[in-house]
Short mmCIF file of C-alpha atoms in Angstrom, two decimals:
data_model
loop_
_atom_site.label_atom_id
_atom_site.label_comp_id
_atom_site.label_asym_id
_atom_site.label_seq_id
_atom_site.Cartn_x
_atom_site.Cartn_y
_atom_site.Cartn_z
CA UNK A 1 0.01 -0.05 0.13
CA UNK A 2 1.29 3.48 -0.99
CA UNK A 3 0.26 7.04 -0.39
CA UNK A 4 -1.23 7.24 -4.07
CA UNK A 5 -3.67 4.33 -3.29
CA UNK A 6 -4.75 6.60 -0.04
CA UNK A 7 -4.91 9.84 -1.89
CA UNK A 8 -6.92 7.95 -4.72
CA UNK A 9 -9.19 6.26 -1.73
CA UNK A 10 -9.76 9.72 -0.19
CA UNK A 11 -10.64 11.51 -3.30
CA UNK A 12 -13.47 8.79 -4.45
CA UNK A 13 -14.61 8.41 -0.96
CA UNK A 14 -15.10 12.26 -0.47
CA UNK A 15 -16.51 12.55 -4.11
CA UNK A 16 -18.57 9.23 -4.50
CA UNK A 17 -17.93 9.97 -7.99
CA UNK A 18 -15.16 8.51 -10.14
CA UNK A 19 -15.00 10.91 -12.71
CA UNK A 20 -15.00 14.07 -10.08
CA UNK A 21 -12.39 12.19 -8.27
CA UNK A 22 -10.03 11.80 -11.19
CA UNK A 23 -10.72 15.52 -12.41
CA UNK A 24 -9.65 16.57 -8.99
CA UNK A 25 -6.23 14.22 -8.92
CA UNK A 26 -5.88 15.19 -12.28
CA UNK A 27 -5.60 11.82 -13.83
CA UNK A 28 -7.71 9.61 -16.24
CA UNK A 29 -10.62 7.49 -14.74
CA UNK A 30 -8.85 4.17 -15.86
CA UNK A 31 -5.75 4.75 -13.69
CA UNK A 32 -7.96 5.71 -11.03
CA UNK A 33 -9.78 2.57 -11.10
CA UNK A 34 -6.88 0.52 -11.42
CA UNK A 35 -5.39 2.21 -8.11
CA UNK A 36 -8.38 1.70 -6.18
CA UNK A 37 -8.69 -2.21 -7.49
CA UNK A 38 -5.14 -2.64 -6.23
CA UNK A 39 -5.98 -1.07 -2.76
CA UNK A 40 -8.91 -3.56 -2.55
CA UNK A 41 -6.76 -6.62 -3.54
CA UNK A 42 -4.26 -5.44 -0.99
CA UNK A 43 -6.71 -5.11 1.79
CA UNK A 44 -8.59 -8.22 0.74
CA UNK A 45 -11.82 -6.16 0.93
CA UNK A 46 -14.23 -4.16 -1.34
CA UNK A 47 -14.37 -0.68 -0.63
CA UNK A 48 -16.88 0.73 -3.14
CA UNK A 49 -19.96 -0.44 -5.02
CA UNK A 50 -20.17 1.29 -8.22
CA UNK A 51 -23.04 1.22 -10.64
CA UNK A 52 -23.50 3.15 -13.76
CA UNK A 53 -25.72 5.68 -11.74
CA UNK A 54 -23.96 5.77 -8.54
CA UNK A 55 -20.94 4.86 -6.14
CA UNK A 56 -21.36 4.06 -2.59
CA UNK A 57 -18.90 2.91 0.14
CA UNK A 58 -19.27 -0.34 1.45
CA UNK A 59 -19.15 -1.16 5.31
CA UNK A 60 -15.33 -1.91 5.05
CA UNK A 61 -14.90 1.36 2.89
CA UNK A 62 -16.63 3.66 5.60
CA UNK A 63 -14.41 1.96 8.39
CA UNK A 64 -11.39 2.40 6.13
CA UNK A 65 -12.49 6.16 5.61
CA UNK A 66 -12.39 6.90 9.31
CA UNK A 67 -8.59 6.04 9.38
CA UNK A 68 -7.07 7.42 6.34
CA UNK A 69 -7.63 11.29 6.97
CA UNK A 70 -5.70 10.84 10.16
CA UNK A 71 -2.86 9.43 8.13
CA UNK A 72 -2.68 12.60 6.11
CA UNK A 73 -3.05 14.77 9.12
CA UNK A 74 -0.07 13.01 10.80
CA UNK A 75 2.02 13.25 7.67
CA UNK A 76 1.32 17.00 7.40
CA UNK A 77 2.12 17.56 11.16
CA UNK A 78 5.51 15.57 10.42
CA UNK A 79 6.26 18.09 7.81
CA UNK A 80 5.27 21.26 9.79
CA UNK A 81 7.44 19.91 12.85
CA UNK A 82 10.53 19.73 10.18
CA UNK A 83 9.57 23.33 8.89
CA UNK A 84 9.42 24.41 12.44
CA UNK A 85 12.64 23.03 13.75
CA UNK A 86 14.26 24.85 10.60
CA UNK A 87 12.94 28.02 11.56
CA UNK A 88 14.30 28.06 14.83
CA UNK A 89 11.47 26.45 17.01
CA UNK A 90 12.51 23.93 19.49
CA UNK A 91 9.01 22.14 20.06
CA UNK A 92 5.65 22.33 19.01
CA UNK A 93 2.26 22.53 20.95
CA UNK A 94 -0.78 21.49 18.77
CA UNK A 95 -4.10 23.14 20.22
CA UNK A 96 -7.57 21.96 19.33
CA UNK A 97 -10.28 24.58 19.33
CA UNK A 98 -14.06 23.01 19.17
CA UNK A 99 -17.69 24.49 19.43
CA UNK A 100 -17.28 27.37 16.84
CA UNK A 101 -16.56 30.00 19.35
CA UNK A 102 -13.00 31.33 20.12
CA UNK A 103 -12.52 31.13 24.03
CA UNK A 104 -12.64 34.80 25.23
CA UNK A 105 -9.25 34.48 26.85
CA UNK A 106 -7.34 32.88 23.94
CA UNK A 107 -5.75 36.04 22.77
CA UNK A 108 -4.25 36.62 26.40
CA UNK A 109 -3.01 33.04 26.72
CA UNK A 110 -1.24 33.12 23.20
CA UNK A 111 0.56 36.55 23.68
CA UNK A 112 1.59 34.92 27.18
CA UNK A 113 2.87 31.83 25.41
CA UNK A 114 4.74 33.80 22.83
CA UNK A 115 6.22 36.07 25.67
CA UNK A 116 7.38 33.43 28.01
CA UNK A 117 8.43 30.47 25.43
CA UNK A 118 8.75 32.14 21.81
CA UNK A 119 10.54 28.82 20.97
CA UNK A 120 7.78 26.73 21.19
CA UNK A 121 5.45 26.97 18.06
CA UNK A 122 1.79 27.13 18.65
CA UNK A 123 -0.38 25.33 16.00
CA UNK A 124 -4.26 25.84 16.14
CA UNK A 125 -6.67 23.59 14.59
CA UNK A 126 -10.53 24.67 14.38
CA UNK A 127 -12.13 21.32 14.61
CA UNK A 128 -15.91 19.59 15.68
CA UNK A 129 -15.88 18.25 19.10
CA UNK A 130 -15.93 14.62 18.07
CA UNK A 131 -12.87 15.24 15.99
CA UNK A 132 -11.01 16.79 18.79
CA UNK A 133 -11.67 14.06 21.10
CA UNK A 134 -10.72 11.36 18.52
CA UNK A 135 -7.56 13.56 17.42
CA UNK A 136 -6.52 13.89 21.26
CA UNK A 137 -6.79 10.04 21.66
CA UNK A 138 -4.75 9.67 18.27
CA UNK A 139 -2.07 12.08 19.26
CA UNK A 140 -2.80 14.42 16.53
CA UNK A 141 -3.25 17.28 19.21
CA UNK A 142 -1.60 17.86 22.60
CA UNK A 143 -4.62 19.69 24.32
CA UNK A 144 -7.79 21.14 23.30
CA UNK A 145 -10.65 23.82 24.18
CA UNK A 146 -14.39 23.01 24.32
CA UNK A 147 -17.63 24.07 25.94
CA UNK A 148 -18.02 20.55 26.92
CA UNK A 149 -16.91 18.23 29.66
CA UNK A 150 -18.06 15.15 28.20
CA UNK A 151 -14.66 13.83 26.77
CA UNK A 152 -15.08 10.18 27.49
CA UNK A 153 -12.61 7.53 28.69
CA UNK A 154 -8.90 8.44 28.59
CA UNK A 155 -8.99 11.93 28.62
CA UNK A 156 -9.25 14.80 31.47
CA UNK A 157 -11.79 17.72 31.04
CA UNK A 158 -11.03 20.82 33.30
CA UNK A 159 -13.14 23.77 33.85
CA UNK A 160 -10.82 26.57 33.34
CA UNK A 161 -12.84 30.01 32.28
CA UNK A 162 -16.49 31.02 32.77
CA UNK A 163 -18.22 33.63 31.33
CA UNK A 164 -21.75 34.93 32.06
CA UNK A 165 -24.61 34.05 29.34
CA UNK A 166 -26.15 37.33 28.38
CA UNK A 167 -28.88 38.04 25.74
CA UNK A 168 -27.89 39.94 22.70
CA UNK A 169 -30.77 42.41 22.11
CA UNK A 170 -31.44 44.63 19.00
CA UNK A 171 -31.62 48.34 19.75
CA UNK A 172 -35.22 49.60 20.54
CA UNK A 173 -36.52 45.98 21.29
CA UNK A 174 -39.45 45.83 23.94
CA UNK A 175 -37.10 43.63 26.19
CA UNK A 176 -34.96 46.48 26.80
CA UNK A 177 -37.16 47.74 29.42
CA UNK A 178 -35.80 45.34 31.68
CA UNK A 179 -32.68 45.55 33.24
CA UNK A 180 -32.42 41.80 33.90
CA UNK A 181 -34.72 39.88 31.47
CA UNK A 182 -36.83 37.13 32.89
CA UNK A 183 -36.18 33.86 30.88
CA UNK A 184 -40.15 33.64 30.38
CA UNK A 185 -40.24 36.88 28.49
CA UNK A 186 -37.14 35.89 26.41
CA UNK A 187 -39.10 32.66 25.28
CA UNK A 188 -41.83 34.94 24.03
CA UNK A 189 -39.36 36.02 21.14
CA UNK A 190 -37.62 34.51 18.13
CA UNK A 191 -34.10 33.42 19.17
CA UNK A 192 -30.94 32.83 17.06
CA UNK A 193 -28.61 30.13 18.51
CA UNK A 194 -25.43 28.50 17.81
CA UNK A 195 -26.03 25.26 15.73
CA UNK A 196 -25.50 22.09 17.72
CA UNK A 197 -23.72 20.38 14.97
CA UNK A 198 -20.89 23.11 15.02
CA UNK A 199 -21.15 24.33 18.56
CA UNK A 200 -22.04 20.89 20.34
CA UNK A 201 -20.86 21.97 23.92
CA UNK A 202 -22.04 25.61 23.75
CA UNK A 203 -25.34 24.55 22.31
CA UNK A 204 -25.68 22.27 25.25
CA UNK A 205 -25.02 24.76 27.82
CA UNK A 206 -27.43 27.05 26.47
CA UNK A 207 -30.16 24.48 26.12
CA UNK A 208 -30.12 23.73 29.74
CA UNK A 209 -30.60 27.42 30.63
CA UNK A 210 -33.67 27.60 28.45
CA UNK A 211 -35.12 24.14 29.64
CA UNK A 212 -35.55 25.94 33.31
CA UNK A 213 -38.96 27.04 32.36
CA UNK A 214 -41.69 24.77 30.81
CA UNK A 215 -41.71 26.86 27.36
CA UNK A 216 -40.59 25.66 23.99
CA UNK A 217 -38.04 28.10 22.43
CA UNK A 218 -38.93 29.74 18.93
CA UNK A 219 -35.48 29.05 17.24
CA UNK A 220 -35.60 31.48 14.01
CA UNK A 221 -32.12 30.58 13.05
CA UNK A 222 -29.15 28.38 13.88
CA UNK A 223 -25.61 29.46 13.14
CA UNK A 224 -22.21 28.72 13.13
CA UNK A 225 -20.65 31.58 14.91
CA UNK A 226 -21.35 34.34 17.02
CA UNK A 227 -20.44 36.83 14.43
CA UNK A 228 -23.26 35.71 12.15
CA UNK A 229 -25.33 35.71 15.23
CA UNK A 230 -24.63 39.39 16.28
CA UNK A 231 -25.41 40.32 12.62
CA UNK A 232 -28.61 38.89 12.79
CA UNK A 233 -29.56 40.55 15.92
CA UNK A 234 -28.42 43.86 14.86
CA UNK A 235 -30.59 43.46 11.90
CA UNK A 236 -33.48 42.96 13.96
CA UNK A 237 -34.22 39.16 13.18
CA UNK A 238 -34.26 37.56 16.67
CA UNK A 239 -32.42 37.67 20.19
CA UNK A 240 -29.26 36.07 20.51
CA UNK A 241 -27.68 34.19 23.46
CA UNK A 242 -23.73 33.97 23.96
CA UNK A 243 -20.81 34.87 26.45
CA UNK A 244 -20.66 38.47 27.85
CA UNK A 245 -17.14 39.07 25.93
CA UNK A 246 -18.64 37.94 22.58
CA UNK A 247 -21.47 40.36 22.93
CA UNK A 248 -19.74 43.19 24.23
CA UNK A 249 -17.03 42.88 22.30
CA UNK A 250 -18.94 42.45 18.88
CA UNK A 251 -18.41 45.13 16.10
CA UNK A 252 -22.15 45.17 15.03
CA UNK A 253 -24.06 48.62 15.60
CA UNK A 254 -27.39 48.40 17.48
CA UNK A 255 -26.59 45.46 19.71
CA UNK A 256 -27.24 45.53 23.46
CA UNK A 257 -26.13 43.09 26.01
CA UNK A 258 -28.77 42.29 28.79
CA UNK A 259 -28.26 39.68 31.61
CA UNK A 260 -30.92 37.32 32.37
CA UNK A 261 -33.17 37.57 35.65
CA UNK A 262 -31.90 35.99 38.72
CA UNK A 263 -28.61 34.38 39.18
CA UNK A 264 -26.51 34.84 35.87
CA UNK A 265 -26.05 31.58 34.18
CA UNK A 266 -22.44 31.01 33.08
CA UNK A 267 -20.66 29.50 30.06
CA UNK A 268 -17.88 27.41 30.91
CA UNK A 269 -14.75 26.64 28.84
CA UNK A 270 -12.98 22.97 29.41
CA UNK A 271 -9.48 22.22 28.67
CA UNK A 272 -9.13 18.66 27.24
CA UNK A 273 -6.01 16.65 27.25
CA UNK A 274 -5.07 13.01 27.65
CA UNK A 275 -5.09 11.23 31.19
CA UNK A 276 -1.29 10.40 30.62
CA UNK A 277 1.38 12.40 31.92
CA UNK A 278 1.96 15.87 30.28
CA UNK A 279 5.08 16.98 28.79
CA UNK A 280 6.99 19.73 30.23
CA UNK A 281 5.98 22.10 27.53
CA UNK A 282 2.17 21.16 28.13
CA UNK A 283 2.49 21.23 31.72
CA UNK A 284 3.71 25.01 31.32
CA UNK A 285 1.11 25.54 29.04
CA UNK A 286 -1.68 24.44 31.48
CA UNK A 287 -0.12 26.48 34.41
CA UNK A 288 -0.50 29.54 32.04
CA UNK A 289 -4.12 28.54 31.52
CA UNK A 290 -5.03 28.39 35.07
CA UNK A 291 -2.95 31.61 35.90
CA UNK A 292 -5.34 33.69 33.66
CA UNK A 293 -8.09 35.04 35.71
CA UNK A 294 -11.49 35.96 34.59
CA UNK A 295 -11.77 39.43 33.45
CA UNK A 296 -13.83 41.57 35.87
CA UNK A 297 -17.46 40.91 35.38
CA UNK A 298 -17.02 37.51 33.58
CA UNK A 299 -18.10 35.44 36.58
CA UNK A 300 -20.85 37.83 37.40
CA UNK A 301 -23.04 39.89 35.49
CA UNK A 302 -20.99 42.43 33.23
CA UNK A 303 -21.74 46.05 33.20
CA UNK A 304 -24.79 46.79 31.03
CA UNK A 305 -24.22 48.17 27.77
CA UNK A 306 -25.86 51.77 27.04
CA UNK A 307 -29.09 51.91 24.89
CA UNK A 308 -31.04 54.60 23.62
CA UNK A 309 -34.23 53.72 25.76
CA UNK A 310 -34.79 54.54 29.49
CA UNK A 311 -33.90 51.49 31.65
CA UNK A 312 -36.52 50.64 33.92
CA UNK A 313 -37.11 47.77 36.40
CA UNK A 314 -40.52 46.42 36.10
#
């Protein structure tokens, strides 16, 4: 088995069309078909079922497809490590970021790493949560950040940062009469929330808050980032729910931050790593993560944003 076999397999598996896969690889269909046949003979299993109308993976093909991308990821990381060494870096730290939302303290953390250990190359990977968990097990990443603590066996999930969960409200919205918005009132209006397929942990934490009252939320839109959420809120499409720093720090005009009534719920960011003993580089990194304290107001309700209407406590 050679890398060319794996490249051809990956192209066909992703395209599920031999002609498009051949075009993507810049080869003819005949050599592509021969390469796939060689791979199947080497494995002793049929990987694809091909008819005049369609191409689909067999069960063996689907299982093989779970492993092949990791081979290319490991190969690319090996290349990157060589380049890093050539550029003067002594070691590398591979950090996975999940849930589609950049941790609010990440810029501070990266600046601290660069200041204290400039010889360590930091590489960031934005991946779905399931891919982060798999990558940590497969040693594709050294550490990860997510808003979920459901890491499974062999991994440690440690709560490291918390931000107040707040409501993003369009300017001149009726709910701005509240300094703190009751959850029952919030659920009377359409919401724009993060897509659980992209932001699994974040969506799960928000859903737990919404389920505190016996009302079904009216979800107008699911988005993959808080940037799009704030754009929709600014346009008046719906209300949003996100961490305080992501609302207060957004660039969209006409978005006002309001805390929920009662005890302000928190969105927690977790650090994920393998249970095995951490390297010296990773241990120092974790110490920096733990040393970065929450900005003022993150663990409580942050200062309210000014808005054009008079603020009244009903």
